[in-house]
Amino acid sequence: MQTIESDVTPTKEEKQKPGLKMALELGPLLVFFFGNLRGEWLVGKFPALSAIGGPLLVATALFMVATVISLVISKIVFKHLPVMPFVSGIVVMIFGGLSIWLQDETFIKMKPTIVNTLFGVVLLGGLFFGKSLLGYVFNAAFNLDAEGWKKLTLRWGVFFLFLAILNEVVWRNFSDEAWVNFKVWGTMPITILFTLSQMPLIMRHTVQDTVAQGDK
């Protein structure tokens, strides 16, 4: 049995509980936002948290815990771990742990850069070797021709690199609060808008299921 499956290969449980799936994916980010916003208050209520560091490091620790809880619940309820949250979770553990251990917030700020660069390089690298890797992830949701998968993979690869660059610009040039707000409230809307903008391409390159049509 595979532990990690496609994000778009919905299980029976995911179809029945789409709200829970979204909550598990967004929950850790909201915990991170709250932890940074109310870090000093949390330290006042729970003095042991002061050993972790400042508000951003406290938020990082809470983010790590929330990420693990989210992945465990996903595995139990939905029977699999979604690819992107799983990979992102691994990077959160590594860079979050380094941030707290070394008392350096730089590592957690670079986490989105590392994750998005990784996805972008993998997708574009696959195209270089003639493989539209996005097709292996989204083939359960869309049935596109070869040209469609190639174009969609290219666009997503470039988009991931764009997000990586954007994260670098924000965390290096703005305050911690601005970066946290961007991470929680900026990245998701940008990704949703980008996804919707790809629907015309998807519609143009969708291949009709001739077998299913023949059965009608």
Short mmCIF file of C-alpha atoms in Angstrom, two decimals:
data_model
loop_
_atom_site.label_atom_id
_atom_site.label_comp_id
_atom_site.label_asym_id
_atom_site.label_seq_id
_atom_site.Cartn_x
_atom_site.Cartn_y
_atom_site.Cartn_z
CA MET A 1 0.00 0.00 0.00
CA GLN A 2 1.35 3.40 -0.95
CA THR A 3 1.74 5.99 1.77
CA ILE A 4 1.86 9.02 -0.49
CA GLU A 5 -0.65 9.33 -3.29
CA SER A 6 -1.72 11.97 -5.73
CA ASP A 7 -3.31 15.12 -4.40
CA VAL A 8 -6.06 14.69 -6.95
CA THR A 9 -6.81 11.02 -6.50
CA PRO A 10 -9.76 11.50 -4.16
CA THR A 11 -10.60 8.74 -1.73
CA LYS A 12 -14.17 8.00 -0.68
CA GLU A 13 -13.54 9.83 2.57
CA GLU A 14 -12.25 12.95 0.78
CA LYS A 15 -15.39 13.11 -1.35
CA GLN A 16 -17.52 12.91 1.78
CA LYS A 17 -15.48 15.41 3.84
CA PRO A 18 -14.09 18.13 1.54
CA GLY A 19 -14.39 20.73 4.30
CA LEU A 20 -12.19 18.70 6.65
CA LYS A 21 -9.59 18.23 3.89
CA MET A 22 -9.39 21.98 3.34
CA ALA A 23 -9.24 22.64 7.08
CA LEU A 24 -6.33 20.23 7.47
CA GLU A 25 -4.42 21.94 4.67
CA LEU A 26 -5.08 25.51 5.85
CA GLY A 27 -5.10 24.83 9.59
CA PRO A 28 -1.31 24.84 10.16
CA LEU A 29 -0.99 28.17 8.33
CA LEU A 30 -3.68 29.73 10.50
CA VAL A 31 -1.94 28.39 13.61
CA PHE A 32 1.31 29.94 12.36
CA PHE A 33 -0.42 33.28 11.82
CA PHE A 34 -2.02 33.21 15.29
CA GLY A 35 1.24 32.16 16.94
CA ASN A 36 3.09 35.10 15.43
CA LEU A 37 0.28 37.56 16.12
CA ARG A 38 -0.18 36.55 19.77
CA GLY A 39 3.30 35.22 20.50
CA GLU A 40 3.93 37.50 23.48
CA TRP A 41 0.50 36.71 24.93
CA LEU A 42 1.15 32.97 24.57
CA VAL A 43 4.50 33.29 26.34
CA GLY A 44 2.75 35.18 29.14
CA LYS A 45 0.16 32.42 29.52
CA PHE A 46 2.67 29.59 29.07
CA PRO A 47 6.10 30.79 30.33
CA ALA A 48 7.77 27.56 29.16
CA LEU A 49 7.37 28.83 25.59
CA SER A 50 9.92 31.56 26.31
CA ALA A 51 12.64 28.93 25.95
CA ILE A 52 11.77 28.64 22.25
CA GLY A 53 12.51 32.27 21.39
CA GLY A 54 10.62 35.25 20.00
CA PRO A 55 7.06 35.31 18.61
CA LEU A 56 8.10 34.08 15.17
CA LEU A 57 9.98 31.11 16.62
CA VAL A 58 7.04 30.30 18.92
CA ALA A 59 4.79 30.44 15.86
CA THR A 60 7.25 28.15 14.06
CA ALA A 61 7.08 25.57 16.85
CA LEU A 62 3.27 25.66 16.81
CA PHE A 63 3.35 25.40 13.01
CA MET A 64 5.48 22.26 13.23
CA VAL A 65 3.13 20.64 15.75
CA ALA A 66 0.04 21.60 13.73
CA THR A 67 1.62 20.23 10.55
CA VAL A 68 2.32 16.86 12.15
CA ILE A 69 -1.21 16.67 13.58
CA SER A 70 -2.68 17.59 10.18
CA LEU A 71 -0.70 14.87 8.38
CA VAL A 72 -1.59 12.24 10.98
CA ILE A 73 -5.30 13.06 10.75
CA SER A 74 -5.09 13.03 6.92
CA LYS A 75 -3.56 9.57 7.00
CA ILE A 76 -6.14 8.23 9.45
CA VAL A 77 -9.24 9.82 7.91
CA PHE A 78 -8.37 9.94 4.19
CA LYS A 79 -6.15 6.83 4.05
CA HIS A 80 -3.24 8.63 2.37
CA LEU A 81 -0.89 11.59 2.61
CA PRO A 82 -1.24 14.29 -0.06
CA VAL A 83 2.06 14.81 -1.90
CA MET A 84 2.56 18.56 -1.57
CA PRO A 85 1.60 18.91 2.12
CA PHE A 86 3.78 15.88 2.89
CA VAL A 87 6.86 17.30 1.15
CA SER A 88 6.17 20.73 2.63
CA GLY A 89 5.82 19.12 6.06
CA ILE A 90 9.24 17.50 5.80
CA VAL A 91 10.81 20.87 4.95
CA VAL A 92 8.89 22.50 7.82
CA MET A 93 10.38 19.98 10.25
CA ILE A 94 13.92 20.48 8.95
CA PHE A 95 13.97 24.25 8.60
CA GLY A 96 11.70 24.90 11.58
CA GLY A 97 13.94 22.74 13.74
CA LEU A 98 17.03 24.58 12.52
CA SER A 99 15.39 27.96 13.19
CA ILE A 100 14.61 27.05 16.80
CA TRP A 101 17.88 25.23 17.46
CA LEU A 102 20.06 28.02 16.07
CA GLN A 103 17.67 30.80 17.14
CA ASP A 104 17.73 32.06 13.55
CA GLU A 105 14.44 32.92 11.86
CA THR A 106 16.07 32.86 8.43
CA PHE A 107 15.60 29.11 8.03
CA ILE A 108 11.81 29.10 8.45
CA LYS A 109 11.52 32.15 6.19
CA MET A 110 13.39 30.27 3.47
CA LYS A 111 11.17 27.19 3.73
CA PRO A 112 8.65 28.36 1.05
CA THR A 113 11.57 29.26 -1.21
CA ILE A 114 13.05 25.77 -0.89
CA VAL A 115 9.73 23.95 -1.38
CA ASN A 116 8.60 25.98 -4.39
CA THR A 117 12.03 25.83 -6.00
CA LEU A 118 12.05 22.06 -5.53
CA PHE A 119 8.67 21.62 -7.21
CA GLY A 120 9.56 24.05 -10.00
CA VAL A 121 12.91 22.43 -10.77
CA VAL A 122 11.41 18.93 -10.73
CA LEU A 123 8.63 19.90 -13.17
CA LEU A 124 10.89 21.84 -15.54
CA GLY A 125 13.62 19.22 -15.26
CA GLY A 126 11.12 16.55 -16.23
CA LEU A 127 10.21 18.52 -19.35
CA PHE A 128 13.90 18.74 -20.24
CA PHE A 129 13.98 14.94 -20.30
CA GLY A 130 10.71 14.72 -22.20
CA LYS A 131 8.46 13.93 -19.22
CA SER A 132 5.36 15.96 -18.33
CA LEU A 133 5.44 15.02 -14.66
CA LEU A 134 2.33 17.01 -13.82
CA GLY A 135 0.37 14.44 -15.80
CA TYR A 136 1.29 11.76 -13.25
CA VAL A 137 -0.18 13.92 -10.48
CA PHE A 138 -3.31 15.33 -12.11
CA ASN A 139 -4.26 12.50 -14.48
CA ALA A 140 -7.07 11.46 -12.15
CA ALA A 141 -8.66 14.92 -12.43
CA PHE A 142 -7.97 15.79 -16.08
CA ASN A 143 -7.60 13.86 -19.30
CA LEU A 144 -5.36 16.03 -21.49
CA ASP A 145 -3.44 15.38 -24.67
CA ALA A 146 0.37 15.34 -24.65
CA GLU A 147 0.66 18.99 -25.70
CA GLY A 148 -1.74 20.05 -22.96
CA TRP A 149 0.24 18.26 -20.26
CA LYS A 150 3.46 19.75 -21.57
CA LYS A 151 2.10 23.32 -21.51
CA LEU A 152 0.47 22.89 -18.09
CA THR A 153 3.64 21.39 -16.62
CA LEU A 154 5.70 24.27 -18.00
CA ARG A 155 3.34 26.88 -16.59
CA TRP A 156 3.22 25.28 -13.14
CA GLY A 157 6.99 24.87 -13.09
CA VAL A 158 7.48 28.56 -13.85
CA PHE A 159 4.75 29.50 -11.34
CA PHE A 160 6.48 27.59 -8.53
CA LEU A 161 9.74 29.40 -9.29
CA PHE A 162 7.83 32.70 -9.30
CA LEU A 163 6.47 31.93 -5.83
CA ALA A 164 10.00 31.10 -4.66
CA ILE A 165 11.34 34.43 -5.92
CA LEU A 166 8.36 36.32 -4.50
CA ASN A 167 8.94 34.79 -1.07
CA GLU A 168 12.59 35.85 -1.17
CA VAL A 169 11.61 39.42 -2.08
CA VAL A 170 9.04 39.67 0.72
CA TRP A 171 11.02 38.21 3.61
CA ARG A 172 14.22 40.04 2.71
CA ASN A 173 12.60 43.46 2.27
CA PHE A 174 9.65 43.61 4.65
CA SER A 175 8.90 43.08 8.33
CA ASP A 176 8.22 39.71 9.92
CA GLU A 177 4.55 40.63 10.26
CA ALA A 178 4.30 41.51 6.57
CA TRP A 179 5.97 38.23 5.60
CA VAL A 180 3.64 36.16 7.80
CA ASN A 181 0.60 37.96 6.37
CA PHE A 182 1.87 37.34 2.85
CA LYS A 183 2.53 33.67 3.59
CA VAL A 184 -0.95 33.11 5.03
CA TRP A 185 -3.18 35.53 3.12
CA GLY A 186 -1.20 36.19 -0.07
CA THR A 187 0.16 32.91 -1.39
CA MET A 188 -3.14 31.01 -1.34
CA PRO A 189 -5.21 33.62 -3.30
CA ILE A 190 -2.39 33.96 -5.83
CA THR A 191 -2.32 30.18 -6.30
CA ILE A 192 -6.11 29.97 -6.64
CA LEU A 193 -6.13 32.74 -9.26
CA PHE A 194 -3.33 31.06 -11.18
CA THR A 195 -5.16 27.72 -11.09
CA LEU A 196 -8.37 29.29 -12.42
CA SER A 197 -6.41 31.04 -15.16
CA GLN A 198 -5.32 27.62 -16.48
CA MET A 199 -8.86 26.38 -17.06
CA PRO A 200 -9.03 27.66 -20.70
CA LEU A 201 -5.88 25.67 -21.53
CA ILE A 202 -7.28 22.61 -19.79
CA MET A 203 -10.56 22.88 -21.69
CA ARG A 204 -8.77 23.27 -25.03
CA HIS A 205 -6.61 20.17 -24.54
CA THR A 206 -9.12 17.89 -22.82
CA VAL A 207 -9.43 14.54 -24.58
CA GLN A 208 -12.93 13.11 -24.70
CA ASP A 209 -13.35 9.65 -23.22
CA THR A 210 -14.43 7.80 -26.35
CA VAL A 211 -14.97 4.56 -24.44
CA ALA A 212 -17.39 6.20 -22.05
CA GLN A 213 -19.16 7.94 -24.93
CA GLY A 214 -19.53 4.65 -26.78
CA ASP A 215 -21.28 3.11 -23.79
CA LYS A 216 -23.95 5.81 -23.78
#
